[in-house]
mmCIF file of C-alpha atoms in Angstrom:
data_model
loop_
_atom_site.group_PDB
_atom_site.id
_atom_site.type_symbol
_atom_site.label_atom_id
_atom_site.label_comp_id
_atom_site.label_asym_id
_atom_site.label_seq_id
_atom_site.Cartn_x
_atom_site.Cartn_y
_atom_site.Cartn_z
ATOM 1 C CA UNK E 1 125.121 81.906 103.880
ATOM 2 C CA UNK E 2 122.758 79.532 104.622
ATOM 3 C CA UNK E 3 119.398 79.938 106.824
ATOM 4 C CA UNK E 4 116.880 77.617 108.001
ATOM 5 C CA UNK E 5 113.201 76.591 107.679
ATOM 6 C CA UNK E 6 111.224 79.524 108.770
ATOM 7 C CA UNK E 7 109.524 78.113 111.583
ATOM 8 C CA UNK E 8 113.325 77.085 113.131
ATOM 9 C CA UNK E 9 114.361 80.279 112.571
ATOM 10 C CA UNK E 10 115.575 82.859 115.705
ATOM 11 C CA UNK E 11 115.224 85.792 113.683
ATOM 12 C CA UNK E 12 112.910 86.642 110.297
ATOM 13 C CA UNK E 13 114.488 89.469 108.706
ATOM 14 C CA UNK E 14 111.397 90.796 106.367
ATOM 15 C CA UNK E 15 112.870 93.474 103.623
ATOM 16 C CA UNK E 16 109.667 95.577 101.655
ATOM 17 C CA UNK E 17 111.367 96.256 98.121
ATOM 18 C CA UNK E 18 110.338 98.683 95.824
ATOM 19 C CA UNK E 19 112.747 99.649 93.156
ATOM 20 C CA UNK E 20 115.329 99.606 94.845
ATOM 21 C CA UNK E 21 118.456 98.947 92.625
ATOM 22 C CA UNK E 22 121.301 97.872 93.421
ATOM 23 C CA UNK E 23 120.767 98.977 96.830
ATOM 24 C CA UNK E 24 118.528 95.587 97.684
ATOM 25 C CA UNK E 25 121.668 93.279 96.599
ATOM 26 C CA UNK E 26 124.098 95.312 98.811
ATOM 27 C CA UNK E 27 121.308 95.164 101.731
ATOM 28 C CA UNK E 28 121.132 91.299 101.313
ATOM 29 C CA UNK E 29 125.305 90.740 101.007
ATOM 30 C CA UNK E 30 125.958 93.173 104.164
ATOM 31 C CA UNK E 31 123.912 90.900 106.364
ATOM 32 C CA UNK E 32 125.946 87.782 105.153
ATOM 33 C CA UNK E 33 128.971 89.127 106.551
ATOM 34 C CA UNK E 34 127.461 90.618 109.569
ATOM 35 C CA UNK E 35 125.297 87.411 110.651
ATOM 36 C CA UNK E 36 126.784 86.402 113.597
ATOM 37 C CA UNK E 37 125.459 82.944 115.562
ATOM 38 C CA UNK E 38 121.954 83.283 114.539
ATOM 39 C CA UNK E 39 119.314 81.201 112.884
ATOM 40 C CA UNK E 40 117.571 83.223 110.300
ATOM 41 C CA UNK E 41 114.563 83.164 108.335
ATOM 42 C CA UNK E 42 115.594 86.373 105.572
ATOM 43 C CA UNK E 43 112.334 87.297 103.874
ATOM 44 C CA UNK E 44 111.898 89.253 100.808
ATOM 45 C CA UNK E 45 108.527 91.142 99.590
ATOM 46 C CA UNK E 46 108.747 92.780 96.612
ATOM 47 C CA UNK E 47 106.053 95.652 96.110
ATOM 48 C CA UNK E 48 105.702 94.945 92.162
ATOM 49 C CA UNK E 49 109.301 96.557 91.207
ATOM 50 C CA UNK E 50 109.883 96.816 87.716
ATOM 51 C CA UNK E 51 113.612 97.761 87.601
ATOM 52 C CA UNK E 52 114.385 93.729 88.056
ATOM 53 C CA UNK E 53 115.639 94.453 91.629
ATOM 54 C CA UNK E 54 114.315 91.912 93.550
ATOM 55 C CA UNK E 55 115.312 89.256 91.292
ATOM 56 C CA UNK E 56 118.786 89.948 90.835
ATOM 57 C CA UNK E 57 118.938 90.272 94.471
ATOM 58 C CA UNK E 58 117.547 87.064 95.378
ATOM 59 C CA UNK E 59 119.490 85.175 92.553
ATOM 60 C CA UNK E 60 122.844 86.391 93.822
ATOM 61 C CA UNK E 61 121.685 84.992 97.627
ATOM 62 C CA UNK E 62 119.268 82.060 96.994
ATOM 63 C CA UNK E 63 119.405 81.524 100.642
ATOM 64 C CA UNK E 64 116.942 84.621 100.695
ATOM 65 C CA UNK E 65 113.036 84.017 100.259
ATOM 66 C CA UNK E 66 110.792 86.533 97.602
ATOM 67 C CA UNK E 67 107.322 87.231 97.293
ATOM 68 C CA UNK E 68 106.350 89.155 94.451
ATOM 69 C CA UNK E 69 103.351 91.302 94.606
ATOM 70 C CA UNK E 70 100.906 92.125 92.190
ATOM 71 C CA UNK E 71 100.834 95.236 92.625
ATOM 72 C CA UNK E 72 102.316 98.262 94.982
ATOM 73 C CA UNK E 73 100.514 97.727 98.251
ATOM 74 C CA UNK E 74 103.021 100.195 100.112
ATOM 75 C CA UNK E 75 104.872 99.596 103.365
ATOM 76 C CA UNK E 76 102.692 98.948 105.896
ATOM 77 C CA UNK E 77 100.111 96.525 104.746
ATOM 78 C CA UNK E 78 103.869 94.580 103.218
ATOM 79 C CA UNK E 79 105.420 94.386 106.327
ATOM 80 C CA UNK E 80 102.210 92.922 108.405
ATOM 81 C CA UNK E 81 102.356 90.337 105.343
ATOM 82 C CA UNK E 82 105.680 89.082 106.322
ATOM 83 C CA UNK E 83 104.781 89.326 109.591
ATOM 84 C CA UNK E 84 102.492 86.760 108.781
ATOM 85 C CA UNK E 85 104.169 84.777 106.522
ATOM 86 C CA UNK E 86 107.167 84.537 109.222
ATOM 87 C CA UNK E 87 107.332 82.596 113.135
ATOM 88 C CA UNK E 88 110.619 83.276 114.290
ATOM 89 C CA UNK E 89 110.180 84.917 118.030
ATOM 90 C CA UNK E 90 112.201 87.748 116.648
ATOM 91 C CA UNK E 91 111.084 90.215 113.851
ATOM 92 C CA UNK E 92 113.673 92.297 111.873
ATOM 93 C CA UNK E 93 112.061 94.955 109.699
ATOM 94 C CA UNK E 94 114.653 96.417 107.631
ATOM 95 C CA UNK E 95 114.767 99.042 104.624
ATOM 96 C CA UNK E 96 116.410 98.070 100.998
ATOM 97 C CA UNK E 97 118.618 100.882 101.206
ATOM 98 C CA UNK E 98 120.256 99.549 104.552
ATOM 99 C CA UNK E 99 123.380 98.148 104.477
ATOM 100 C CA UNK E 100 125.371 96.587 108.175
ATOM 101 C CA UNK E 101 127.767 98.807 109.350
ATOM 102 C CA UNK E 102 129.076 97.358 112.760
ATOM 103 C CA UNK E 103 127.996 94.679 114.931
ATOM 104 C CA UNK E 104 126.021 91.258 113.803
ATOM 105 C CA UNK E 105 122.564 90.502 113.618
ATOM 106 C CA UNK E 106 123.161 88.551 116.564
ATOM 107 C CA UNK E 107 124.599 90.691 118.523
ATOM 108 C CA UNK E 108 120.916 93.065 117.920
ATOM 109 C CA UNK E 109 118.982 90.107 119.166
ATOM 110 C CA UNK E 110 121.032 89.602 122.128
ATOM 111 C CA UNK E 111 120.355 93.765 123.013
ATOM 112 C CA UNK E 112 116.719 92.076 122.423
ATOM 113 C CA UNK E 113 116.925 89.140 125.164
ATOM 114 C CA UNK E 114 118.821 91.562 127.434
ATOM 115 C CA UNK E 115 115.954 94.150 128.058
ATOM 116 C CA UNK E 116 112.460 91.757 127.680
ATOM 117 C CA UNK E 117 110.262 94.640 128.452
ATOM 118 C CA UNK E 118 111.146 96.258 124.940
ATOM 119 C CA UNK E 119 108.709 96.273 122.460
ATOM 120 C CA UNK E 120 111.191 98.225 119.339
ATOM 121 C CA UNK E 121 114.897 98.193 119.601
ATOM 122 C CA UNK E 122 116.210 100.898 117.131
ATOM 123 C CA UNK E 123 120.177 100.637 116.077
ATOM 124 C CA UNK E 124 122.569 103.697 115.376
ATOM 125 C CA UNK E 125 121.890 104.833 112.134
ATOM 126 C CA UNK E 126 124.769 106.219 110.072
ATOM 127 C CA UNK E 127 123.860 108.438 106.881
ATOM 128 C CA UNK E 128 125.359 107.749 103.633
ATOM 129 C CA UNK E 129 128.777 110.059 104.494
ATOM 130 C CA UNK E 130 128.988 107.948 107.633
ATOM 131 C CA UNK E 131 127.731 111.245 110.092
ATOM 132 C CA UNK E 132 125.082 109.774 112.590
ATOM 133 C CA UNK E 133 121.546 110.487 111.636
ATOM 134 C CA UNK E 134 119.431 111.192 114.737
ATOM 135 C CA UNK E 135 117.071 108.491 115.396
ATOM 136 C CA UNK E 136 115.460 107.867 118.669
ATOM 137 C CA UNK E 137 113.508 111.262 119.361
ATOM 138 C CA UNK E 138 110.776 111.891 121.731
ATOM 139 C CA UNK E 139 107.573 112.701 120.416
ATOM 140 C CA UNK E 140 107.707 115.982 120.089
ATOM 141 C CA UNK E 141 105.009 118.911 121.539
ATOM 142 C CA UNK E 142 102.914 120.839 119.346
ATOM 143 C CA UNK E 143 105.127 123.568 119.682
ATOM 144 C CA UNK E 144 108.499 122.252 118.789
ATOM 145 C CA UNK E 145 106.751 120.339 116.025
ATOM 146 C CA UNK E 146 105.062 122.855 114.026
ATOM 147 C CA UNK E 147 108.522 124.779 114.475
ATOM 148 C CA UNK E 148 110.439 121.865 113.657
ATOM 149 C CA UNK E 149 108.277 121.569 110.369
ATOM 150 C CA UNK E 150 108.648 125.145 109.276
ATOM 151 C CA UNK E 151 112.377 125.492 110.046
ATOM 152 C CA UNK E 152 113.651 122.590 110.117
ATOM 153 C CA UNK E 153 114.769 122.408 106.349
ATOM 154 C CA UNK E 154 116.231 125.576 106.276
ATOM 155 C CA UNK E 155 117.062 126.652 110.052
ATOM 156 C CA UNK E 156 118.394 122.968 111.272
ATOM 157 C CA UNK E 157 120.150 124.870 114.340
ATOM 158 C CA UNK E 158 116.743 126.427 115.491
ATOM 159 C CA UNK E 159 115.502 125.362 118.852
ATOM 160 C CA UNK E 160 112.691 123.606 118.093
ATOM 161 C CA UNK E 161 114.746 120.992 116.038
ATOM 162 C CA UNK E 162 117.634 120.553 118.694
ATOM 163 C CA UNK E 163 114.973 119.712 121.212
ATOM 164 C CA UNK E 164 113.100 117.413 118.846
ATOM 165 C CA UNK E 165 116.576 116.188 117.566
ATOM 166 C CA UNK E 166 117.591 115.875 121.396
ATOM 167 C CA UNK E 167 120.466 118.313 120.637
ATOM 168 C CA UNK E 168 123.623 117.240 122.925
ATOM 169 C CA UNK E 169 123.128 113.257 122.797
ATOM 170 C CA UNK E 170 125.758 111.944 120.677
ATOM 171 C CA UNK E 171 124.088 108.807 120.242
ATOM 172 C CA UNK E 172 126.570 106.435 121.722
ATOM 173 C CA UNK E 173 124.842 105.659 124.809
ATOM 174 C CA UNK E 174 122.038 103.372 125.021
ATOM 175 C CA UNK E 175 118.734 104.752 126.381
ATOM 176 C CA UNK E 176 114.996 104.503 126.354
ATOM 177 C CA UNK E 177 113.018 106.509 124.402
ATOM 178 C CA UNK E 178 109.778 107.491 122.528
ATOM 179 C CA UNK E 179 110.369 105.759 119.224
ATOM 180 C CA UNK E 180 113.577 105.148 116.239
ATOM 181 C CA UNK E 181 113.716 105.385 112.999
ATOM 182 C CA UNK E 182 111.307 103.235 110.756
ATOM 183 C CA UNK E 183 114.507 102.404 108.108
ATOM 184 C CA UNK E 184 115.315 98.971 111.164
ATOM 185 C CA UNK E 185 113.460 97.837 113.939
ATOM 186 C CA UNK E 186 113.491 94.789 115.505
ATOM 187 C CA UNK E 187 110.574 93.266 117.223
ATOM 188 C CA UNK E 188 110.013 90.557 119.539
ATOM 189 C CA UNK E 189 107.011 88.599 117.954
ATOM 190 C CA UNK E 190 105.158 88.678 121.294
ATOM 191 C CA UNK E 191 104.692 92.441 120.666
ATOM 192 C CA UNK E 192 102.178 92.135 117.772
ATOM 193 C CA UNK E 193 100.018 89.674 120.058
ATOM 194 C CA UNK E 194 99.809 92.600 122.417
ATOM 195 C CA UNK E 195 99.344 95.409 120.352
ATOM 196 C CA UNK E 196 98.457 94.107 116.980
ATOM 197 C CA UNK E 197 99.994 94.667 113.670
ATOM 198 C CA UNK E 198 101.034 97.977 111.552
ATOM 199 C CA UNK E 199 97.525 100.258 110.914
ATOM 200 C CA UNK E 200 97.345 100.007 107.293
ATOM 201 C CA UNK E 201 95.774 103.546 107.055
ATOM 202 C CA UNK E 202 99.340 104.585 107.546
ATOM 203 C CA UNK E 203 100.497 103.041 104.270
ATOM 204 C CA UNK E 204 104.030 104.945 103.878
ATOM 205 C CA UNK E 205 104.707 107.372 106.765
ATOM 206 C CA UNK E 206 104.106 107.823 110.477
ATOM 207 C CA UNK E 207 103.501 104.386 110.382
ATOM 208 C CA UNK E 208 106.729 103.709 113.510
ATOM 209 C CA UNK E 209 105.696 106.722 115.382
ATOM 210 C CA UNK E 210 102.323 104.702 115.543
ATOM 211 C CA UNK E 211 103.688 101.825 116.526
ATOM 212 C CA UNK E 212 106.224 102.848 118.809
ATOM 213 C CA UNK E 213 102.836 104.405 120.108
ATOM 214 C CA UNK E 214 100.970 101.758 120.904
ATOM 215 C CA UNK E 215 103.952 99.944 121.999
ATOM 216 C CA UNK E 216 104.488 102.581 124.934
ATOM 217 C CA UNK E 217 101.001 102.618 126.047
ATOM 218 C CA UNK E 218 101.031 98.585 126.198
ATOM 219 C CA UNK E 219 103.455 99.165 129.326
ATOM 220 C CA UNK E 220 106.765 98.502 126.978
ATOM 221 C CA UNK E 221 110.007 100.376 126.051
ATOM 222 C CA UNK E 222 111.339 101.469 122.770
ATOM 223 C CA UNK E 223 115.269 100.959 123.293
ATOM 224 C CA UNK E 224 117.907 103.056 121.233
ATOM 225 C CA UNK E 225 121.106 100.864 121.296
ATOM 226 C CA UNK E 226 124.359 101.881 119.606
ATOM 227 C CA UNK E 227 125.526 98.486 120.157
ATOM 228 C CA UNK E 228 124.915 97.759 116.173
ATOM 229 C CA UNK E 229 125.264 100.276 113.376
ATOM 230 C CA UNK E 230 123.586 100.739 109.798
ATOM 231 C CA UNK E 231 123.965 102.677 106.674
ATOM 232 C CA UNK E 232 120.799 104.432 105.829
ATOM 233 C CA UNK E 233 120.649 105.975 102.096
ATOM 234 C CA UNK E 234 117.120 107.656 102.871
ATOM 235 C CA UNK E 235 114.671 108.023 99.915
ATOM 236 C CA UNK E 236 115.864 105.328 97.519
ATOM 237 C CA UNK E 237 112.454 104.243 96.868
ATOM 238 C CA UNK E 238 109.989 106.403 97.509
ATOM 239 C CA UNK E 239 112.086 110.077 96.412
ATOM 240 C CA UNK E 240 110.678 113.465 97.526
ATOM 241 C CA UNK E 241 108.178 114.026 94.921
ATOM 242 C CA UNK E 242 105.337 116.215 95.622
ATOM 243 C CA UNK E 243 102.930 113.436 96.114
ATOM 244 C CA UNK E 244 105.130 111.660 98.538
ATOM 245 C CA UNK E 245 105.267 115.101 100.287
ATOM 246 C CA UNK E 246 101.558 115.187 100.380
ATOM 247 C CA UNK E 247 101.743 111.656 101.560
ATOM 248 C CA UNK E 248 104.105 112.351 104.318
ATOM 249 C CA UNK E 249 101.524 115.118 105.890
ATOM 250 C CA UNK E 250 98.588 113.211 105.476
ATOM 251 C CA UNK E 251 100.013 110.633 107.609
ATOM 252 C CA UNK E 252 101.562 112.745 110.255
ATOM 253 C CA UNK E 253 98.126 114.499 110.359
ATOM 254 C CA UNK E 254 96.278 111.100 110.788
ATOM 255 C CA UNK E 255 98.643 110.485 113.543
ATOM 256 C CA UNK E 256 98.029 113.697 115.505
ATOM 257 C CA UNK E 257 94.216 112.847 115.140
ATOM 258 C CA UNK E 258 94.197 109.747 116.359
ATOM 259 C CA UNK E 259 97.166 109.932 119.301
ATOM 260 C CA UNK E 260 97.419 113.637 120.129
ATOM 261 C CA UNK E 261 94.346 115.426 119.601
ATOM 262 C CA UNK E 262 91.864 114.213 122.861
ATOM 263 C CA UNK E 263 89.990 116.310 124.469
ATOM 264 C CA UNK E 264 89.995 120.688 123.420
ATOM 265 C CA UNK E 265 93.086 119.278 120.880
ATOM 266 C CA UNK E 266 90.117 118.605 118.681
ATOM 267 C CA UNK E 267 89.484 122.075 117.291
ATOM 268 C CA UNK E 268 93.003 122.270 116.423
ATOM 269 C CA UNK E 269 92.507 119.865 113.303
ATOM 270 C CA UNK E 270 91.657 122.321 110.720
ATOM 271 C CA UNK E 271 94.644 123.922 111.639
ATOM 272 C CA UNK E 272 96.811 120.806 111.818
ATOM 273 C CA UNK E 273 95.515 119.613 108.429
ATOM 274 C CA UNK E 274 96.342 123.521 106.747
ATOM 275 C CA UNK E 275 99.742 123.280 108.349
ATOM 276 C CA UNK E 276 101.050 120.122 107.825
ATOM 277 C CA UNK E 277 99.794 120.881 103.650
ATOM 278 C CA UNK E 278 101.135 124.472 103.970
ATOM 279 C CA UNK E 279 104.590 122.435 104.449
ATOM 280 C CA UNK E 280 104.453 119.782 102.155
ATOM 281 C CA UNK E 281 103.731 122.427 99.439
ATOM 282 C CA UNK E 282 106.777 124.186 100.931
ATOM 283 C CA UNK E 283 108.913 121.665 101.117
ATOM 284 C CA UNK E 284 107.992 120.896 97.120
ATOM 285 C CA UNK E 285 108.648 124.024 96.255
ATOM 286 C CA UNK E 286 112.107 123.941 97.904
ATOM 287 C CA UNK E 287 112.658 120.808 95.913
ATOM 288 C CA UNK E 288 111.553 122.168 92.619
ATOM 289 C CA UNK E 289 114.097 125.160 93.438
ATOM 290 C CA UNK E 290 117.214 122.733 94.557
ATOM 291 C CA UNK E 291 116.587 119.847 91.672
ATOM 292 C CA UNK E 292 116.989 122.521 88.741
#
């Protein structure tokens, strides 16, 4: 494949790697084959891997750029840097461990151009044993997600999850809705002009449902289409380790402080903050127990 000079480009596809295996390679070769008529600008920031991913990647499709950092600067503070360092009027951030399933890259642009009031346009997301993983979810109340935390894990069928989960929507119609799954979203550029870039205080997590966020309140849509499909093998590089855990509830809690909690929501953060920990040490104790 060949691509262009980034500032020709239609679309920048910017990839944050962090030991990601062979997974990165497989991410790069499935968007070869599912290009479609569409000037691209593929860039790739590496997060200071040291499993040799992001070389062997880049060396088996030269067509792709790299940018090696120093060190491990996380997700969000990576992706505003290829924001930056990209000028296509379309932005394409995409996981490692994301492989095209169905449909072209043009063919997600073109959803793009069709609706211009969208500020995130999510695809179908397909889990590793090819069931569909339910992105594009409202954002939940405080009800359904402190049950959806709790029992979620081991109660999936509990009604707090099917209502967060939007139980009954087989995702194979296109619709509006609050936000989609961080793993691929595709931006017009115009977007960060409006709203600005990612918040870096959400380094890891919580960082779309931010977005997606700010992107509502700007007057835009976030647009679930199932007119392109991906693979998503979730976790490759950051696991489930009890840190990440911790990581994952700090940020959710920052993002209940600063969207949710106006007004008499206030004296709920104590409780938010005991919760959301209460869970992560939960959920690493479940993980501890399943692992052995």
């Amino acid at each position: 494949m060949t691509t262009v000079a980034p500032e020709a480009a239609e679309l920048a596809v910017v990839i944050v790697n962090y030991n990601a295996g062979e997974y990165l390679e497989r991410c790069l070769a499935s968007l070869e084959r599912h290009r479609g008529e569409v000037a691209l600008d593929v860039l790739v920031i590496d997060n200071a891997s040291h499993d040799g991913s992001q070389t062997e990647a880049v060396t088996a499709h030269p067509w792709a750029r790299l940018i090696e950092n120093p060190a491990n600067v996380f997700l969000s503070p990576a992706w505003n840097q290829g924001i930056r360092e990209t000028s296509a009027p379309f932005v394409l951030l995409l996981n490692p461990d994301v492989e095209w399933w169905r449909g072209t890259l043009a063919d997600y642009v073109g959803v793009a151009r069709e609706h211009p009031r969208t500020g995130i346009v999510g695809p179908l997301v397909r889990n590793s044993d090819g069931t569909v993983y339910e992105s594009g979810r409202p954002f939940p109340s405080v009800v359904d997600a402190v049950g959806h935390a709790f029992l979620g894990s081991v109660r999936p069928g509990n009604p707090f999850t099917r209502r967060y989960h939007m139980h009954g929507w087989d995702r194979t119609t296109e619709r509006e809705v609050d936000w989609v799954s961080g793993c691929c979203m595709l931006f017009p550029r115009s977007v960060f002009d409006e709203v600005g870039f990612f918040d870096e205080a959400f380094p890891l997590f919580g960082e779309e449902l931010d977005m997606a966020t700010r992107v509502l309140r700007a007057g835009r849509s976030v647009l679930y289409t199932p007119g392109v499909e991906i693979v998503h093998e979730i976790g490759v590089s950051r696991g489930r380790s009890p840190e990440m855990l911790r990581m994952h509830s700090d940020s959710i809690y920052r993002y209940y402080r600063k969207h949710r909690a106006a007004g008499w929501r206030r004296a709920t953060l104590p409780a938010a903050w005991a919760a959301l920990r209460l869970r992560a040490e939960l959920e690493a104790q479940r993980e501890r127990i399943t692992t052995r």
